[in-house]
Amino acid sequence: MPQIKPGTRLRSAVCASEVMVVAAPKESVELSCGGAPMCELSAEPAAGASLDPAAAGGTQLGKRYVNERGDLELLCTKPGEGSLACAGTAMTIKGAKPLPSSD
Amino acid sequence: MNLMMLLEMARSGFGDRVGLVSGDVRLRYADLFAMAGAAAQELAGSGAKHLAFLDVASPALPVSLFASAWAGLPFAPLSYRLTGDELDALLERLAPAYLVTDAERAEALAGGAVAAARGCDAFLEAARAGGAAGEWSMDPDAIAVLLFTSGTTGAPKAAVLRHQHLVSYILGSVEFGAAGEDEAALVSVPPYHIAGIAAVLSSVYAGRRIVQLASFDAEAWIALARSEQVTNAFVVPTMLARIVDALEASADSSLPSLRALAYGGGKMPQAVIERAMLLLPETSFTNAYGLTETSSTIAVLTPEDHRASASGDDPGLRRRLVSVGRPLPGVELEIRDEDGKPVGPGERGEIHVRGEQVSGEYLGRGSALLADGWFPTRDAGSLDDEGYLFLQGRIDDVIVRGGENLSPGEIEDVLLEHPDVADCAVVGIPDEQWGEAVAAVVVPRTGAARDADALRGWVQEHLRSSRTPERVVFRDELPYGETGKLLRRRVREELAGDA
């Protein structure tokens, strides 16, 4: 897994999901989508991996996903069938606090 | 991070939805994306280091903003009200620039600092013809926007907003695709104002159709709000005052589709917002406070706050209507005294702000952030015990009279409550005995008395005597900038001229 930082774009190896890193811890993290490790957007995913039915909850465009510790945040920039996990634990959608539009 | 990511997501999520209405032109998010790509290709081949945008709002605004982001050039919107010399000086600082402007200026300004100049129509036509640029950079530190702020002295400063600041602001304040398909935002602030940039980004990310009004006029604004069934809008206080006047004067004062009206950019007179709320009882009002250096809004007074304030007789609650609300999530706010120490509720000091959307940086001058990451805004204010922020003018406007710091805003608020006073400005004037003395320039209500002693007595009754204006002069109007800011420097100069 490459070192990730805010702005890094990653893709799923097994579905169409793409994310952008919004916040990341300093140490490296183990990120997966659909049960397979994610790779950088520009990288070619390893062949042969397939979507793990146990991690097929899907990602939703524009939703922000956070890990359990709350120090990793990903923005889904392209939806797909796989679901996101950090160090083996499913990431959850960050609840949006509705704000009035101000501009 | 890159602003283009916001448009790319809009194209993926709802590309066929109309995202922009400008006169007869209607563009879908997919069209905006394609045109930005074509224009980015042209920019990349132009040899320019900046894109300068010099015109009223048109479809060329979002296309050139996103094309700049795609091509990796800072986007610098310039005021079309600048004089020739002022403009030349700014273009020199942006050299070599790719200039998007009106057809006449495109011809006149080509050459010198301007590597390429295009009229907006020609620029859009070329973008429609198609083309494609490569990948955009995701470097969060790349400069997205340069906004020239009108300094009171010296050359204008260019506030630097990097992609990380603007993207953080949007991600932190707008839910992706949250707008219904029927929602439309009327944008009437000029492109060189931070609110004009923020409106483009917020609307695109929310999926809310942008309806552009090139130059503000209350009747045109009302007509467009009705014909385009506008649901959301942002106005500066002077715009709202004129809209309220026009609505009150017309037989039909309703704006049935308008669900939400946000305002900011200057001090809103309490009478104007109260009249607006009475005229438009179905509309939700939001007061937004922000600065260019903070990527737009950092605090909001919500529609619920407005309603609570209007419904109660509690003076504390009513006073909240003149507050700018509480900070956005992800924004920290603190009031500090002259020694940099945080002050308690109700105490006045300088507003400091910290957060990912806060840039606080000027081109060539470095960062104005303190070592601990806080940005001193030069705005004076206080927080109440529930964290509501009240603005009290600029720190630099403080009147120092005999060693005592006086806030012009506090004295203005008292004067505005007098029945004879329609508007007023309080400034410091040089004084041999006190260093500075308090002067009030008052615009009387139509037909009201021009009684300086009565007004002095009124202030003395409500505040301490040191705050009583030594001088009261009457004028028919006060000088305001086009976005509703009182031009205190001009008030002072005018007073000095006829002293």
XYZ file of C-alpha atoms in Angstrom:
602
model
C 0.000 0.000 0.000
C 1.498 3.349 -0.961
C 1.814 6.137 1.587
C -1.364 8.182 1.229
C -1.935 11.859 1.900
C -4.753 14.340 1.347
C -5.390 14.639 -2.373
C -4.203 11.108 -3.230
C -6.622 9.326 -5.553
C -7.112 5.581 -5.230
C -9.089 3.000 -7.151
C -10.560 -0.347 -6.372
C -8.904 -3.385 -7.898
C -12.196 -5.228 -8.227
C -14.909 -2.661 -8.990
C -15.410 0.848 -10.408
C -14.968 2.620 -7.052
C -12.597 5.585 -6.871
C -11.848 7.705 -3.823
C -9.878 10.763 -2.892
C -8.102 10.968 0.443
C -9.467 13.890 2.481
C -7.575 13.176 5.711
C -5.009 10.533 6.527
C -2.908 9.487 9.530
C 0.871 9.821 9.295
C 1.544 6.084 9.438
C 0.633 3.908 6.465
C -2.773 2.278 6.451
C -4.124 -0.865 4.894
C -7.024 0.054 2.646
C -9.244 -2.285 0.713
C -12.302 -2.073 -1.477
C -14.420 -5.099 -2.296
C -12.015 -7.213 -0.269
C -8.917 -6.387 -2.353
C -6.187 -3.827 -1.636
C -6.734 -0.461 -3.349
C -4.136 0.996 -5.692
C -3.226 4.435 -6.949
C -5.467 5.784 -9.691
C -2.709 5.675 -12.259
C -1.660 2.122 -11.401
C -2.925 -0.932 -13.216
C -4.688 -3.242 -10.717
C -3.333 -6.762 -10.381
C -5.263 -9.213 -12.516
C -7.191 -12.085 -11.048
C -8.676 -10.438 -7.958
C -12.450 -10.557 -7.707
C -15.094 -8.898 -5.611
C -15.472 -10.546 -2.205
C -19.233 -11.086 -1.658
C -18.641 -10.242 2.017
C -17.420 -6.763 1.043
C -19.959 -5.893 -1.631
C -21.985 -3.222 0.129
C -21.005 -0.677 -2.493
C -19.722 2.903 -2.403
C -21.844 5.990 -3.074
C -20.743 9.004 -5.091
C -20.063 12.066 -2.938
C -20.245 10.234 0.407
C -17.389 10.547 2.845
C -16.145 7.404 4.565
C -14.272 7.320 7.870
C -12.380 4.615 9.720
C -13.115 3.586 13.281
C -10.385 5.810 14.737
C -11.671 8.787 12.778
C -8.252 9.792 11.403
C -8.798 8.529 7.872
C -11.399 10.056 5.597
C -12.094 9.171 1.983
C -14.397 10.898 -0.486
C -16.022 8.625 -3.035
C -15.450 10.237 -6.436
C -16.759 7.273 -8.446
C -19.204 4.673 -7.091
C -18.759 0.934 -7.341
C -19.953 -2.398 -5.970
C -17.250 -2.973 -3.396
C -17.240 -1.542 0.109
C -14.333 0.206 1.780
C -12.373 -1.184 4.702
C -9.421 0.051 6.711
C -7.216 -2.559 8.394
C -9.953 -5.104 7.787
C -12.732 -3.093 9.436
C -15.520 -1.650 7.295
C -15.442 2.133 6.941
C -18.655 3.991 7.642
C -20.404 6.942 6.002
C -19.686 10.182 7.798
C -22.962 11.684 8.899
C -23.644 14.991 7.207
C -24.727 17.811 9.423
C -27.175 19.764 7.315
C -26.021 23.366 6.883
C -28.041 26.140 5.302
C -26.635 27.150 1.947
C -24.667 30.314 2.518
C -23.547 31.260 -0.955
C -7.120 17.978 -4.510
C -8.407 20.060 -7.368
C -11.522 22.126 -7.982
C -12.031 20.084 -11.157
C -12.827 17.079 -8.997
C -16.002 18.882 -7.885
C -17.172 19.372 -11.474
C -16.146 15.835 -12.431
C -18.307 14.448 -9.615
C -21.249 16.620 -10.713
C -20.853 15.314 -14.251
C -20.798 11.699 -12.989
C -23.685 12.181 -10.588
C -26.056 14.323 -12.644
C -24.308 15.273 -15.892
C -27.532 15.733 -17.853
C -28.928 18.215 -15.368
C -28.823 21.889 -16.386
C -26.140 23.476 -14.202
C -26.037 27.013 -15.552
C -28.562 29.505 -16.902
C -27.269 32.793 -18.266
C -29.639 34.740 -20.497
C -30.620 32.301 -23.248
C -27.703 29.975 -22.614
C -28.369 26.766 -20.684
C -25.486 24.393 -20.021
C -25.573 20.924 -18.451
C -22.822 19.783 -16.049
C -21.589 17.501 -18.846
C -21.334 20.556 -21.152
C -19.431 22.559 -18.529
C -17.009 19.664 -18.049
C -16.390 19.254 -21.786
C -15.938 22.996 -22.311
C -13.548 23.256 -19.360
C -11.481 20.458 -20.892
C -11.290 22.154 -24.276
C -10.440 25.516 -22.741
C -7.804 23.886 -20.503
C -6.095 22.474 -23.566
C -5.999 25.946 -25.100
C -4.651 27.438 -21.842
C -1.931 24.824 -21.534
C -0.682 25.694 -25.008
C -0.783 29.468 -24.489
C 2.367 29.857 -22.407
C 0.383 31.871 -19.828
C 1.061 31.569 -16.081
C -2.279 32.977 -14.899
C -5.802 33.306 -16.203
C -7.152 36.832 -15.674
C -10.940 37.158 -15.874
C -12.160 40.682 -16.495
C -15.892 40.836 -17.146
C -19.323 40.525 -15.599
C -20.607 37.025 -14.851
C -21.370 34.917 -17.920
C -20.924 31.236 -18.856
C -17.267 32.155 -19.447
C -16.869 32.493 -15.646
C -17.380 28.837 -14.605
C -15.733 27.566 -17.799
C -12.576 29.637 -17.276
C -12.509 28.957 -13.504
C -12.572 25.176 -14.026
C -10.315 25.319 -17.093
C -7.715 27.172 -15.005
C -7.879 24.464 -12.353
C -7.560 21.781 -15.010
C -4.576 23.454 -16.678
C -2.921 24.274 -13.349
C -3.069 28.070 -13.708
C -4.214 30.341 -10.881
C -7.549 31.996 -11.713
C -7.487 35.756 -11.051
C -10.785 37.603 -11.457
C -10.304 41.375 -11.775
C -12.748 44.186 -11.177
C -14.171 45.648 -14.366
C -14.457 48.960 -12.516
C -10.703 49.502 -12.263
C -9.159 52.399 -14.157
C -6.751 51.745 -17.028
C -3.627 52.317 -14.926
C -4.836 50.162 -12.028
C -5.671 47.376 -14.445
C -2.313 47.580 -16.211
C -0.544 47.321 -12.841
C -2.457 44.160 -11.899
C -1.967 42.538 -15.319
C 1.744 43.244 -14.973
C 1.746 41.220 -11.741
C 0.002 38.332 -13.540
C 2.287 38.344 -16.590
C 2.222 36.361 -18.769
C -1.566 36.248 -18.475
C -4.318 34.647 -20.528
C -7.043 37.288 -20.447
C -10.750 36.484 -20.777
C -12.698 39.723 -21.147
C -15.185 41.553 -23.361
C -14.462 41.736 -27.086
C -13.470 45.394 -27.006
C -10.954 45.001 -24.180
C -9.588 41.783 -25.685
C -8.424 43.848 -28.614
C -7.217 46.837 -26.603
C -5.281 44.923 -23.936
C -3.527 42.276 -26.059
C 0.250 42.389 -25.959
C 2.664 43.281 -23.170
C 1.754 41.413 -19.997
C -1.092 39.677 -21.806
C 0.101 36.567 -23.627
C -3.317 35.943 -25.147
C -6.623 37.796 -24.928
C -10.049 36.429 -25.805
C -13.480 37.967 -25.804
C -15.869 35.875 -23.669
C -17.966 34.876 -26.691
C -14.962 33.786 -28.722
C -13.558 31.952 -25.689
C -16.824 30.031 -25.226
C -17.192 29.282 -28.923
C -13.721 27.776 -29.023
C -14.491 25.750 -25.897
C -17.698 24.431 -27.470
C -15.745 23.246 -30.488
C -14.187 20.647 -28.182
C -10.790 19.286 -27.372
C -9.419 17.524 -24.358
C -6.742 18.242 -21.808
C -4.773 15.592 -19.930
C -5.005 14.828 -16.215
C -5.217 17.683 -13.794
C -2.814 17.910 -10.881
C -4.048 16.772 -7.484
C -1.428 18.813 -5.634
C -3.391 20.349 -2.744
C -0.844 23.178 -2.466
C -1.307 24.452 -6.015
C -2.859 27.926 -6.226
C -6.480 27.832 -7.380
C -7.570 31.454 -7.104
C -5.932 34.852 -6.605
C -8.269 37.565 -5.367
C -7.114 41.144 -5.205
C -8.363 42.819 -2.069
C -8.770 46.551 -1.943
C -6.276 47.657 0.667
C -6.848 51.035 2.268
C -3.259 52.005 1.537
C -0.751 50.989 -1.083
C -1.131 48.487 -3.891
C -3.906 45.865 -3.691
C -2.906 42.614 -1.975
C -3.547 39.329 -3.779
C -5.116 36.799 -1.411
C -3.936 33.276 -2.258
C -6.495 30.472 -2.132
C -5.016 27.046 -2.786
C -6.999 24.035 -4.002
C -6.942 22.538 -0.498
C -8.599 25.643 1.000
C -11.472 25.876 -1.462
C -12.031 22.114 -1.665
C -12.013 21.881 2.158
C -14.574 24.667 2.311
C -16.883 22.914 -0.155
C -16.513 19.441 1.409
C -17.077 20.916 4.849
C -20.129 23.001 4.029
C -21.954 21.397 1.097
C -23.411 17.898 0.850
C -22.742 16.452 -2.603
C -25.842 16.389 -4.826
C -28.047 17.609 -1.975
C -30.075 19.961 -4.179
C -33.309 18.779 -5.737
C -33.616 18.962 -9.509
C -35.920 21.989 -9.223
C -33.424 24.053 -7.210
C -31.855 27.170 -8.705
C -29.479 29.707 -7.128
C -29.548 33.309 -8.311
C -25.990 34.693 -8.325
C -25.680 38.454 -8.587
C -22.368 39.155 -6.838
C -19.455 40.004 -9.151
C -16.909 37.337 -10.169
C -14.040 39.132 -8.398
C -15.786 38.792 -5.021
C -15.095 35.612 -3.004
C -18.866 35.046 -2.793
C -19.010 34.986 -6.604
C -16.409 32.192 -6.718
C -17.866 30.268 -3.773
C -21.335 30.397 -5.370
C -20.061 28.619 -8.486
C -18.318 25.875 -6.502
C -21.085 25.312 -3.925
C -23.823 25.212 -6.542
C -21.970 22.796 -8.801
C -21.217 20.420 -5.910
C -24.773 20.589 -4.575
C -26.232 20.125 -8.070
C -28.080 23.414 -7.798
C -28.583 25.249 -11.099
C -26.768 28.606 -11.217
C -28.819 31.488 -12.601
C -26.519 34.406 -13.407
C -27.496 38.067 -13.210
C -24.657 39.974 -14.856
C -25.217 43.303 -13.158
C -27.436 43.837 -10.151
C -30.630 45.804 -10.369
C -33.479 45.139 -7.915
C -36.231 44.939 -10.559
C -34.153 42.666 -12.805
C -33.296 40.470 -9.799
C -36.972 40.113 -8.842
C -38.023 39.413 -12.437
C -35.330 36.744 -12.847
C -36.146 35.157 -9.476
C -39.735 34.754 -10.693
C -39.095 33.691 -14.302
C -36.441 31.106 -13.387
C -38.304 29.966 -10.244
C -35.245 30.647 -8.178
C -35.152 28.773 -4.855
C -31.887 30.118 -3.354
C -29.960 33.360 -3.522
C -27.111 35.254 -1.905
C -27.120 39.056 -1.666
C -25.051 41.757 -0.001
C -26.903 44.124 2.368
C -27.270 46.989 -0.138
C -28.846 44.573 -2.618
C -31.333 43.323 -0.029
C -32.242 46.898 0.929
C -33.041 47.682 -2.722
C -34.955 44.431 -3.235
C -37.044 45.170 -0.126
C -37.748 48.727 -1.365
C -38.798 47.423 -4.781
C -40.989 44.663 -3.326
C -42.690 47.079 -0.937
C -43.386 49.472 -3.807
C -44.855 46.815 -6.059
C -48.417 45.445 -6.075
C -47.135 41.873 -5.820
C -44.469 41.568 -3.152
C -44.265 37.785 -3.192
C -41.426 35.564 -4.369
C -43.211 32.227 -4.089
C -40.368 29.965 -5.232
C -37.665 31.552 -3.029
C -36.977 29.130 -0.173
C -33.678 30.443 1.108
C -32.000 33.824 1.036
C -28.460 34.160 2.358
C -26.771 37.491 2.939
C -23.347 38.733 3.933
C -20.407 40.817 2.795
C -21.160 43.786 5.030
C -23.190 44.890 7.990
C -26.916 44.253 7.585
C -29.071 47.009 9.082
C -31.541 45.409 11.495
C -34.470 47.321 9.947
C -33.742 45.876 6.489
C -33.624 42.249 7.600
C -36.769 42.708 9.707
C -38.654 44.182 6.743
C -37.400 41.380 4.492
C -38.598 38.727 6.948
C -42.044 40.340 7.116
C -42.311 40.579 3.303
C -41.127 37.014 2.699
C -42.485 34.941 5.592
C -42.003 31.630 3.740
C -38.333 32.292 2.978
C -35.523 31.044 5.238
C -32.834 33.615 5.954
C -29.167 32.878 6.610
C -26.531 35.420 7.576
C -23.112 34.327 6.353
C -19.883 35.827 7.679
C -16.612 35.202 5.946
C -13.557 36.773 4.410
C -11.696 36.377 1.164
C -8.780 34.905 3.145
C -11.037 32.218 4.668
C -12.465 30.862 1.363
C -15.817 32.531 2.080
C -18.190 31.615 4.927
C -16.852 30.767 8.405
C -19.970 31.443 10.508
C -23.709 31.362 9.893
C -26.796 32.659 11.637
C -29.245 29.945 10.610
C -32.902 30.224 9.563
C -33.861 28.752 12.978
C -31.870 31.503 14.710
C -33.683 34.114 12.608
C -37.086 32.700 13.477
C -36.298 32.388 17.179
C -35.064 35.929 17.226
C -38.094 37.333 15.423
C -40.676 35.410 17.462
C -39.539 36.379 20.932
C -39.758 39.554 22.953
C -36.587 38.622 24.818
C -34.140 41.467 24.088
C -31.174 39.060 24.141
C -32.805 36.893 21.481
C -33.806 39.907 19.393
C -30.249 41.199 19.488
C -29.138 37.931 17.893
C -30.629 39.101 14.641
C -27.628 41.400 14.287
C -25.161 38.626 15.095
C -23.429 36.574 12.381
C -24.135 33.314 14.165
C -21.828 30.471 15.076
C -18.813 28.947 13.306
C -19.169 26.198 10.715
C -18.122 22.711 11.800
C -14.391 22.449 11.175
C -13.834 26.149 11.865
C -12.487 27.341 15.211
C -13.118 30.887 16.297
C -11.621 32.888 19.144
C -11.658 36.506 20.290
C -8.279 37.749 21.509
C -7.172 40.951 23.172
C -4.237 43.118 22.092
C -1.809 40.852 23.931
C -3.108 37.814 22.066
C -4.965 36.374 25.071
C -8.465 34.936 24.583
C -11.177 37.094 26.166
C -14.411 36.030 27.854
C -18.008 36.224 26.612
C -19.192 39.754 25.870
C -15.671 41.148 25.724
C -14.468 42.824 22.600
C -11.297 41.888 20.747
C -9.914 40.754 17.430
C -11.591 37.792 15.751
C -9.167 34.913 15.137
C -10.058 31.902 13.026
C -8.455 28.524 12.281
C -9.392 25.686 9.937
C -8.537 23.882 6.718
C -10.383 26.442 4.580
C -8.396 29.328 6.079
C -5.572 30.537 3.852
C -4.498 33.858 5.353
C -1.804 34.195 2.718
C -0.959 37.021 0.323
C 1.068 36.643 -2.842
C 4.663 37.740 -2.316
C 4.051 38.557 1.349
C 3.785 35.073 2.783
C 1.369 33.805 5.379
C -0.380 36.045 7.881
C -1.161 32.999 10.059
C 0.247 33.006 13.583
C 2.637 30.258 14.667
C -0.290 28.339 16.196
C -2.190 28.374 12.883
C -4.713 31.064 13.803
C -5.546 33.843 11.340
C -6.014 37.313 12.854
C -8.829 38.722 10.730
C -8.450 42.430 11.695
C -12.217 42.274 12.333
C -13.316 43.275 15.816
C -16.045 41.345 17.575
C -17.356 39.579 20.639
C -18.986 36.252 21.411
C -22.046 35.904 23.639
C -22.282 33.128 26.218
C -23.793 30.757 23.653
C -21.030 31.356 21.119
C -22.870 33.743 18.800
C -20.498 36.157 17.104
C -21.162 39.897 16.944
C -19.097 42.008 14.572
C -17.863 45.401 15.678
C -16.110 46.824 12.658
C -12.465 46.624 11.671
C -9.737 46.764 14.313
C -8.178 49.569 12.276
C -11.375 51.616 12.546
C -11.176 51.790 16.317
C -11.186 55.347 17.620
C -8.545 55.988 20.266
C -9.798 58.927 22.301
C -7.700 59.948 25.265
C -6.254 56.434 25.560
C -9.681 54.794 25.477
C -10.579 52.461 22.594
C -13.999 53.231 21.170
C -15.870 51.051 18.680
C -17.578 53.040 15.908
C -20.132 50.245 15.520
C -21.349 50.551 19.088
C -22.030 54.278 18.663
C -23.592 53.739 15.223
C -25.966 51.121 16.634
C -27.223 53.619 19.226
C -27.617 56.423 16.677
C -29.519 54.129 14.313
C -32.109 53.552 17.024
C -32.969 57.272 17.040
C -36.183 57.916 15.064
C -34.624 60.775 13.050
C -31.674 58.698 11.805
C -31.844 56.721 8.555
C -28.153 55.859 8.324
C -24.919 56.949 9.950
C -21.162 56.477 10.094
C -18.944 57.175 13.102
C -15.225 57.804 12.573
C -12.286 59.231 14.465
C -10.994 62.676 13.502
C -7.688 64.216 14.597
C -8.033 66.180 17.845
C -5.392 68.191 19.686
C -6.681 67.476 23.138
C -7.730 63.802 22.851
C -5.619 62.518 19.974
C -8.797 61.484 18.249
C -12.334 62.764 18.626
C -15.618 61.112 17.713
C -17.387 62.392 14.603
C -20.787 61.183 13.379
C -22.003 61.611 9.821
C -25.765 61.228 9.846
C -28.271 60.692 7.049
C -31.599 61.950 8.450
C -34.892 60.271 7.649
C -36.977 62.105 5.070
C -38.564 65.137 6.715
C -36.827 64.531 10.042
C -35.110 67.240 12.073
C -31.357 67.875 11.688
C -30.719 68.410 15.385
C -27.095 67.684 16.276
C -27.562 68.411 19.995
C -30.523 66.074 20.255
C -28.430 63.259 18.742
C -25.487 64.010 21.036
C -27.829 63.886 23.996
C -29.254 60.570 22.773
C -25.813 58.939 22.647
C -24.864 60.364 26.051
C -28.064 58.924 27.498
C -27.341 55.411 26.167
C -23.540 55.203 26.360
C -20.747 56.756 28.378
C -20.009 60.395 27.708
C -16.626 59.643 26.091
C -18.610 58.069 23.254
C -20.670 61.174 22.587
C -19.781 62.568 19.155
C -17.835 65.827 19.387
C -18.969 66.559 15.875
C -22.234 65.702 14.110
C -22.673 66.511 10.428
C -25.614 65.762 8.163
C -25.404 64.313 4.669
C -27.905 63.045 2.110
C -26.069 59.748 1.724
C -22.998 57.781 2.819
C -20.326 56.355 0.512
C -20.736 52.585 0.067
C -18.673 50.196 -2.047
C -20.563 48.148 -4.586
C -20.701 45.106 -2.320
C -22.224 47.079 0.503
C -19.181 47.970 2.584
C -19.183 51.418 4.135
C -16.146 53.304 2.837
C -14.937 54.765 6.135
C -11.788 56.138 4.601
C -13.883 58.321 2.270
C -16.028 59.450 5.200
C -12.853 60.502 7.064
C -11.348 62.205 4.025
C -14.526 64.133 3.382
C -14.673 65.280 7.006
C -11.027 66.322 6.920
C -11.710 68.261 3.722
C -14.402 70.460 5.213
C -13.042 70.774 8.738
